[in-house]
PDB file of C-alpha atoms and ligand atoms in Angstrom:
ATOM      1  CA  UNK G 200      15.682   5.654  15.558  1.00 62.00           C
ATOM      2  CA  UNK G 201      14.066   4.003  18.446  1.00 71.00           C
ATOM      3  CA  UNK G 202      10.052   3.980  18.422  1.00 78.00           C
ATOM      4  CA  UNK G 203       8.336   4.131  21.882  1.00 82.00           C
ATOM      5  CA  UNK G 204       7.213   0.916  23.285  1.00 85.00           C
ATOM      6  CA  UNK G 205       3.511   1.900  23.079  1.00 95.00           C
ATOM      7  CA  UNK G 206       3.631   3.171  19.616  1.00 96.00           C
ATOM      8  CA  UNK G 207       2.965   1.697  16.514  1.00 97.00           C
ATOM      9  CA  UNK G 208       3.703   2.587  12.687  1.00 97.00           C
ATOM     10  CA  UNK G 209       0.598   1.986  11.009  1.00 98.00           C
ATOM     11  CA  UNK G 210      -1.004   2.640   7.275  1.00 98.00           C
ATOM     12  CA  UNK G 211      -3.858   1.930   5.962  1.00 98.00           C
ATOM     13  CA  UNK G 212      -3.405  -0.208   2.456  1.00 98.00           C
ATOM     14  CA  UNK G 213      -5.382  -2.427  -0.144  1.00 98.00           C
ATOM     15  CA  UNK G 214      -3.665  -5.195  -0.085  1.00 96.00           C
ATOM     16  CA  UNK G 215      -3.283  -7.583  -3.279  1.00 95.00           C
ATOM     17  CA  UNK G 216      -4.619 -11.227  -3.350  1.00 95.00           C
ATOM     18  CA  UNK G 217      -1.211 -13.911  -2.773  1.00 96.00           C
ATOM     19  CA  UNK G 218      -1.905 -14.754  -6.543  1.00 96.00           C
ATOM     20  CA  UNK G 219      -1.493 -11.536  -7.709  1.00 96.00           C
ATOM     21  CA  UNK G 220       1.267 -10.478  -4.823  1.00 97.00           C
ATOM     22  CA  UNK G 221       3.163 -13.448  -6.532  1.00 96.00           C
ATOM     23  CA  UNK G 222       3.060 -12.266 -10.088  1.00 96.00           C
ATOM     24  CA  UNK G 223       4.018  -8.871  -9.453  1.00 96.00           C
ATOM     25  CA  UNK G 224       7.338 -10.499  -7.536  1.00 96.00           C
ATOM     26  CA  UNK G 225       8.466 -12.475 -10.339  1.00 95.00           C
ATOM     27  CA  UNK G 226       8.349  -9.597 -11.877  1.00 94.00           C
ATOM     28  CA  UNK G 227       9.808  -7.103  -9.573  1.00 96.00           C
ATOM     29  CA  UNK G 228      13.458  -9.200  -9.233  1.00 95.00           C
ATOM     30  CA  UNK G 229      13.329  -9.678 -12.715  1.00 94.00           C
ATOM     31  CA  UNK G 230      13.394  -5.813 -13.841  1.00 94.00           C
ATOM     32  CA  UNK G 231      15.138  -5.264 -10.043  1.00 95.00           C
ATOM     33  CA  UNK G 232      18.676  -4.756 -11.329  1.00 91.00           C
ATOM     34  CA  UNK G 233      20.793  -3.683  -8.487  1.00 93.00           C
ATOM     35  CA  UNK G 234      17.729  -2.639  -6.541  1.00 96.00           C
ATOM     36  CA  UNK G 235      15.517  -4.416  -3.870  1.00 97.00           C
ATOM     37  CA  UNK G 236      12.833  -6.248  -5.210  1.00 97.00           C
ATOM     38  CA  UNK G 237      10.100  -6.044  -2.360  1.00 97.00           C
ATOM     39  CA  UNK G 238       8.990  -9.286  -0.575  1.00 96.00           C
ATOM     40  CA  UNK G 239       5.822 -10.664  -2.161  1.00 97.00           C
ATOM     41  CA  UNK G 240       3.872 -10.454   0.780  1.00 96.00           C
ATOM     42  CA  UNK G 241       4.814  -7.181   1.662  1.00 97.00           C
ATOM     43  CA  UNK G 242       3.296  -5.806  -1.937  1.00 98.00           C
ATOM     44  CA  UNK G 243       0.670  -3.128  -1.316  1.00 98.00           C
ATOM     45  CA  UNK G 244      -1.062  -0.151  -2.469  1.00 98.00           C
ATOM     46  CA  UNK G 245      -0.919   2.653   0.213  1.00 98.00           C
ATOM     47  CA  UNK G 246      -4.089   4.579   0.850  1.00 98.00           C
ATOM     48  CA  UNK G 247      -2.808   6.340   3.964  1.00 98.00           C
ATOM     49  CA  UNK G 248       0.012   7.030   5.759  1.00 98.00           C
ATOM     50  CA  UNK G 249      -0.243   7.357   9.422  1.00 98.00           C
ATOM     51  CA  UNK G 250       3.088   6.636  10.607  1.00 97.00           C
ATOM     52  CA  UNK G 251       4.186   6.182  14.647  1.00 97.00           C
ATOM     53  CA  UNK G 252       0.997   6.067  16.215  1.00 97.00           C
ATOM     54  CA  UNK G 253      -0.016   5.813  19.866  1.00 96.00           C
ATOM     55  CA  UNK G 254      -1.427   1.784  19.968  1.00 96.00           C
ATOM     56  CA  UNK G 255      -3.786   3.068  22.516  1.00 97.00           C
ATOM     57  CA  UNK G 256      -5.721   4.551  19.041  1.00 97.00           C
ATOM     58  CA  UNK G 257      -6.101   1.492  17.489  1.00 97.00           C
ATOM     59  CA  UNK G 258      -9.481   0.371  18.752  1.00 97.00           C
ATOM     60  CA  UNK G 259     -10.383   4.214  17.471  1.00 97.00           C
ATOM     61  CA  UNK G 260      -8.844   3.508  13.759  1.00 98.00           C
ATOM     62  CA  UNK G 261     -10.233   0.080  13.767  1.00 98.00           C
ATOM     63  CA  UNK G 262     -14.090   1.465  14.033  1.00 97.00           C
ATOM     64  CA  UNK G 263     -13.506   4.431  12.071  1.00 97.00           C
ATOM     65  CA  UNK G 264     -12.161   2.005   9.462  1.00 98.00           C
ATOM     66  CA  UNK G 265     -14.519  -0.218   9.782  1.00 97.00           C
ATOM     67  CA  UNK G 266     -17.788   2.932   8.754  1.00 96.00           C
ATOM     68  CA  UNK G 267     -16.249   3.672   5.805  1.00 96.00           C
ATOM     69  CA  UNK G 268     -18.701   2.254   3.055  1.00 94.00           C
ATOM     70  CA  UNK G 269     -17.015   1.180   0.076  1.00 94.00           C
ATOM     71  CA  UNK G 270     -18.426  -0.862  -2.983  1.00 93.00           C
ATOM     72  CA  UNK G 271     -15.718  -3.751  -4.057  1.00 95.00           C
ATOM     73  CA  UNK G 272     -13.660  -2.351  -7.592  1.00 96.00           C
ATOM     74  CA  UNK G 273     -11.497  -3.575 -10.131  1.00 97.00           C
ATOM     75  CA  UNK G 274      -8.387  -1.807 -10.668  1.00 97.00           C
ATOM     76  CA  UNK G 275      -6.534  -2.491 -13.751  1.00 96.00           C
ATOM     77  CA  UNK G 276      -2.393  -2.669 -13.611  1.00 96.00           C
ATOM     78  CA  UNK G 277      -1.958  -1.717 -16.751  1.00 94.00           C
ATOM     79  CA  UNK G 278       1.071   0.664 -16.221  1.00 95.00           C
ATOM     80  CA  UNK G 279       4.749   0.672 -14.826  1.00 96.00           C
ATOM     81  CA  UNK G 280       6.784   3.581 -14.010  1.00 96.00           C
ATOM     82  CA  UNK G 281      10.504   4.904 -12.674  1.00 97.00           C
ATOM     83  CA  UNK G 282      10.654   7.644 -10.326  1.00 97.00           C
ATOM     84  CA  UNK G 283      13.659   8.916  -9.867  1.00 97.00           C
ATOM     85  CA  UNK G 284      13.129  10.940  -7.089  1.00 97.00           C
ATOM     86  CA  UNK G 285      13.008   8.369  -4.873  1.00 97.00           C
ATOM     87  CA  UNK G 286      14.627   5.485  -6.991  1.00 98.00           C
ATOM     88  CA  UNK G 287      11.390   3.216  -7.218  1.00 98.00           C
ATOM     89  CA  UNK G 288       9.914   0.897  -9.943  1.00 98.00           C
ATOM     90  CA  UNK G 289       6.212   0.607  -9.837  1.00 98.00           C
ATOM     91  CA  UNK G 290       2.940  -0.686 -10.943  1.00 97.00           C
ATOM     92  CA  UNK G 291      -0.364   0.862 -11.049  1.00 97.00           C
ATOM     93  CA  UNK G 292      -3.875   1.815 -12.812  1.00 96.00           C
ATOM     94  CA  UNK G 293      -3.092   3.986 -16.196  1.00 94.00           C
ATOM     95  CA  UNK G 294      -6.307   6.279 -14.352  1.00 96.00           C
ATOM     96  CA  UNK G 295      -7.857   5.396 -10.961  1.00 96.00           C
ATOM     97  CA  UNK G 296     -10.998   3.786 -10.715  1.00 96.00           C
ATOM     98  CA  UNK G 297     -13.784   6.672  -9.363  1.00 96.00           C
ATOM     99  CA  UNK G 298     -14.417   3.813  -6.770  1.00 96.00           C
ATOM    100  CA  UNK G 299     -10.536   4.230  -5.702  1.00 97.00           C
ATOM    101  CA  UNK G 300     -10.935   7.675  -5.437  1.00 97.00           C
ATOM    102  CA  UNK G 301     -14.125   7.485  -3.296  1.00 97.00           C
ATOM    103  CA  UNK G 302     -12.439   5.035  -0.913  1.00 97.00           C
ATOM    104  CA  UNK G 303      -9.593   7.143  -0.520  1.00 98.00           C
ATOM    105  CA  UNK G 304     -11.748  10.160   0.219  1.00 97.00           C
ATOM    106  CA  UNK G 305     -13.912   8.816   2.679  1.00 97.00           C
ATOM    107  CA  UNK G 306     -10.910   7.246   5.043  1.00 98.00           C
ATOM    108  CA  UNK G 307      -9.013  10.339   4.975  1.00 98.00           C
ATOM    109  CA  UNK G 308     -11.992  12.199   5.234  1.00 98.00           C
ATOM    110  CA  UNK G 309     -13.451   9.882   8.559  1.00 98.00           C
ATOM    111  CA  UNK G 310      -9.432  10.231   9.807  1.00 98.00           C
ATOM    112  CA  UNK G 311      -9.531  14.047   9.427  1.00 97.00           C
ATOM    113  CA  UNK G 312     -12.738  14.626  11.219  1.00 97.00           C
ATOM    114  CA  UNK G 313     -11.458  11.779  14.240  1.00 97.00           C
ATOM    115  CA  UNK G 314      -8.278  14.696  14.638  1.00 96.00           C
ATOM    116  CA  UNK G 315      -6.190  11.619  13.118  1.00 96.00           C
ATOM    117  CA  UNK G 316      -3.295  12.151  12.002  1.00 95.00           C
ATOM    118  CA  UNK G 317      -1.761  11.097   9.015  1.00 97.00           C
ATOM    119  CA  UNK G 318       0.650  12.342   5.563  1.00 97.00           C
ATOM    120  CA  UNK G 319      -1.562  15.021   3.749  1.00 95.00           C
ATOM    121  CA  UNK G 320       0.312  14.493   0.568  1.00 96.00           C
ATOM    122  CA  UNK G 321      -2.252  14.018  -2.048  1.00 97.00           C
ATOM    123  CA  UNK G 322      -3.042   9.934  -3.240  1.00 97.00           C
ATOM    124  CA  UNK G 323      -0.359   8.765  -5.841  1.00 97.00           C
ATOM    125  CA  UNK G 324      -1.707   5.391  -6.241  1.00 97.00           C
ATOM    126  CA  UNK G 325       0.827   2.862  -6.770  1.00 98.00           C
ATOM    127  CA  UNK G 326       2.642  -0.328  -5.619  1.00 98.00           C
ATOM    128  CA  UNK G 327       6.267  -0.232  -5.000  1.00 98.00           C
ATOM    129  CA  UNK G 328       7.862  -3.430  -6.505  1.00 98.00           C
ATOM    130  CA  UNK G 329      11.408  -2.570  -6.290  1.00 98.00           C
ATOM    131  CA  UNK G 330      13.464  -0.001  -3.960  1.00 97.00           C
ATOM    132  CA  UNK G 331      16.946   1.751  -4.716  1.00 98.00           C
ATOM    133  CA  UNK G 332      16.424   1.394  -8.527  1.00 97.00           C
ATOM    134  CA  UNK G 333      18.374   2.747 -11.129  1.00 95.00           C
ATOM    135  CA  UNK G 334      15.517   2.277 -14.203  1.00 95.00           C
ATOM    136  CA  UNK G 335      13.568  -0.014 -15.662  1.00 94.00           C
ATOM    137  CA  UNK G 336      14.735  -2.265 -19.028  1.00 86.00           C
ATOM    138  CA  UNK G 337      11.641  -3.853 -19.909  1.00 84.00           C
ATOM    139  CA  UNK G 338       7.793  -4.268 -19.594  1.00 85.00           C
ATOM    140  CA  UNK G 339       6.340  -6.741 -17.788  1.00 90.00           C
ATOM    141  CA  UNK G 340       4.507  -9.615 -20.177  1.00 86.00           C
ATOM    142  CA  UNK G 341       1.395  -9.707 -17.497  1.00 84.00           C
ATOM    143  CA  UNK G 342      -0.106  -5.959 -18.968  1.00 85.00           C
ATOM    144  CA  UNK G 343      -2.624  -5.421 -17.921  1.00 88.00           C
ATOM    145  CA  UNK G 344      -3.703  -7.638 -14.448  1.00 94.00           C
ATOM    146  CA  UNK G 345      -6.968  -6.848 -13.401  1.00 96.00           C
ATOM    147  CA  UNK G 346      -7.680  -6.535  -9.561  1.00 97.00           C
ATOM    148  CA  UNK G 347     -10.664  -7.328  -7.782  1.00 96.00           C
ATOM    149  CA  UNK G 348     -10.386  -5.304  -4.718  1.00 96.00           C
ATOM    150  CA  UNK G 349     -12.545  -6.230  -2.130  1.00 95.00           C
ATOM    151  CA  UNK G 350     -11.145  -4.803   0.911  1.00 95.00           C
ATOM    152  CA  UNK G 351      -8.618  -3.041   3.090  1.00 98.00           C
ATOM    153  CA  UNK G 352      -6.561  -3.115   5.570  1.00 98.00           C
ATOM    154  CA  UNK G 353      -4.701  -1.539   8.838  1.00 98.00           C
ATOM    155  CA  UNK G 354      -1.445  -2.577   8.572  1.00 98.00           C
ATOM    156  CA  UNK G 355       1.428  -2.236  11.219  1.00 97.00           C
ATOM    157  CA  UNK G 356       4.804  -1.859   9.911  1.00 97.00           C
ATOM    158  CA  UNK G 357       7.897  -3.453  11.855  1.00 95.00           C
ATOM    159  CA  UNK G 358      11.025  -4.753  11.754  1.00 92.00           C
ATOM    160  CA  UNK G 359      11.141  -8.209  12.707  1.00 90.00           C
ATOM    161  CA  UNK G 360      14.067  -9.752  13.303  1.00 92.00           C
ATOM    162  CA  UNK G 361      16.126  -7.082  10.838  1.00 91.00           C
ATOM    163  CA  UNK G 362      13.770  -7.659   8.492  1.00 93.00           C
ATOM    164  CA  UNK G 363      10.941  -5.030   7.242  1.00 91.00           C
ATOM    165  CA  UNK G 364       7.197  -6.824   7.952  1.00 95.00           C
ATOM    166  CA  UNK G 365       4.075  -5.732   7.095  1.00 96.00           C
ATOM    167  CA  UNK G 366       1.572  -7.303   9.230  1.00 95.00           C
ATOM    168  CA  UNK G 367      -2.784  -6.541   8.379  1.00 95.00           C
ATOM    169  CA  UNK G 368      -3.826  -5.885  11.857  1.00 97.00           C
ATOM    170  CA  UNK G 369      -7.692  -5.549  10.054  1.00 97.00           C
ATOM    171  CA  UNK G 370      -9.429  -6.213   7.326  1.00 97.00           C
ATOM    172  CA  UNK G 371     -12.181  -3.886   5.991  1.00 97.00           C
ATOM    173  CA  UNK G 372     -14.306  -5.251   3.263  1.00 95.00           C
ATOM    174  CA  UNK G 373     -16.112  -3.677   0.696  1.00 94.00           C
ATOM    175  CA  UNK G 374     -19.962  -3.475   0.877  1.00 91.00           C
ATOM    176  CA  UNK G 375     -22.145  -5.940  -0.630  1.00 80.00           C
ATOM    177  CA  UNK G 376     -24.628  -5.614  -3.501  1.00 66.00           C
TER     178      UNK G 376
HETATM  179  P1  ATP N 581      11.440   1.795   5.292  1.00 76.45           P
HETATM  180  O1  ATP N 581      10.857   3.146   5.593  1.00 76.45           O
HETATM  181  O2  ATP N 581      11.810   1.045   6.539  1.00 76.45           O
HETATM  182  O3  ATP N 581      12.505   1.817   4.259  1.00 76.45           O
HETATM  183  P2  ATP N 581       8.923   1.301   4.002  1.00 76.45           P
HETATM  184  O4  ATP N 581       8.966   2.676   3.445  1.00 76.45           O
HETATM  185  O5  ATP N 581       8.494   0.199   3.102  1.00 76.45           O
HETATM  186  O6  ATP N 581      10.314   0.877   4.644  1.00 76.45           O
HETATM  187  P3  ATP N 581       7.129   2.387   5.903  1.00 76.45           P
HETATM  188  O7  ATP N 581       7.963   3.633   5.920  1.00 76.45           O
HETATM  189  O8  ATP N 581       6.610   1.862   7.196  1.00 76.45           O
HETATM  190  O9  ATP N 581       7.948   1.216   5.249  1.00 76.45           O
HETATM  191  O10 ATP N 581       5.945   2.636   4.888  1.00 76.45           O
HETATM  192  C1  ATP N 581       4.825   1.778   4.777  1.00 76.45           C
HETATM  193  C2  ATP N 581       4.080   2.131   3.506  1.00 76.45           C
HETATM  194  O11 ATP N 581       3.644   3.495   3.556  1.00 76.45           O
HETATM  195  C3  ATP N 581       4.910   2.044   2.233  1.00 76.45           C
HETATM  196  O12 ATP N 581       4.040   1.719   1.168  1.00 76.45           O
HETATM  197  C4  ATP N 581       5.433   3.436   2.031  1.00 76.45           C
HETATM  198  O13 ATP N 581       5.686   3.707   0.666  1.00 76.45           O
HETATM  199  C5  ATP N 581       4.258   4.259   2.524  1.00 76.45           C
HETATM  200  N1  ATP N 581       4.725   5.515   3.093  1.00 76.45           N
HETATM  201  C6  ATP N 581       5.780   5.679   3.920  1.00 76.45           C
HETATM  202  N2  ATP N 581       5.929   6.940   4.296  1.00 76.45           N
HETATM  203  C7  ATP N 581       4.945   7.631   3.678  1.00 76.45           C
HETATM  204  C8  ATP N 581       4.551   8.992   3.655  1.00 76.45           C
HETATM  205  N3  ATP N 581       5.200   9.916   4.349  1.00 76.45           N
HETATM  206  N4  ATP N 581       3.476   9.332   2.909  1.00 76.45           N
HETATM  207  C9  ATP N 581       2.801   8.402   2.215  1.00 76.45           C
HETATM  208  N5  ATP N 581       3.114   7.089   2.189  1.00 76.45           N
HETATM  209  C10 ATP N 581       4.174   6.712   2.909  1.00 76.45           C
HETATM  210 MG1   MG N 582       9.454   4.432   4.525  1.00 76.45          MG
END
């Protein structure tokens, strides 16, 4: 469907390191099978989903963002997974770091309070590596990668040129000390 000119999809995402983003690739078309391994760059973690968005509200998301007082974590990929439901192979933390948690809490907490909106489903945190999957054969030899997650990001989501971009509008980093 066609978007409105001045609308934009948006989520707000950590987003991996291009070391990191480039090991989890080389995995994802290995184990991808008939699926769609994701782009490296476009490998994320979702922390909130706003979907079409007026632009006019970016300035808005960009300071609210930009309060939210995080201290810098390290999440540990230490687990794949198959879901079925929607046919995706993906990587994440075995149990989320209480800093994870926190950082989640406080943006959709700030986004809430703004009148923001944004999916209410509950945090699943994860990284899609591969889409239309059918299962996965074999573990990855890189268990576990630790990440050192110092920030994150808005993040408009577009097709350019036919193909799916995900392009970090902002960076928010973590809080020193
Ligand atoms: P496409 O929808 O074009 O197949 P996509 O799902 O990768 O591609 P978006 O729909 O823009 O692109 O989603 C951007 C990110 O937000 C992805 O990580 C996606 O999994 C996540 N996401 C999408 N919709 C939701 C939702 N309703 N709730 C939570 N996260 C979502
Ligand atoms: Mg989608």
């Amino acid at each position: 469907m066609e978007q409105a000119a001045d609308t934009v999809r948006l989520f707000f995402a950590l987003w991996p390191p291009g070391d990191l983003q480039a090991k989890l690739a080389v995995w994802a078309r290995q184990a991808a099978g008939r699926g769609r391994a994701m782009r490296s760059e476009n490998l994320h973690l979702t922390l909130a989903f706003l979907g079409v968005t007026e632009a006019a509200l970016v300035p808005d998301l960009t300071s609210l963002a930009a309060g939210v007082r995080f201290a810098a974590f390290r999440l540990p990929l230490d687990r794949v997974g198959y879901w079925k439901h929607n046919r995706i192979i993906w990587c994440g933390a075995a149990e989320d770091p209480d800093a994870l948690t926190a950082l989640v809490e406080s943006l959709r907490g700030r986004l809430c309070a703004a009148g923001m909106r944004y999916d209410p489903k509950p945090f699943v945190s994860h990284l899609t590596l591969v889409r239309d999957a059918s299962g996965i054969s074999a573990a990855p030899p890189w268990i576990p990668l630790l990440w050192e997650a110092g920030d994150f990001a808005l993040v408009r989501s577009a097709r350019v040129e036919g193909r799916l971009t995900y392009q970090p509008l902002q960076r928010f980093p973590a809080a020193r000390g």
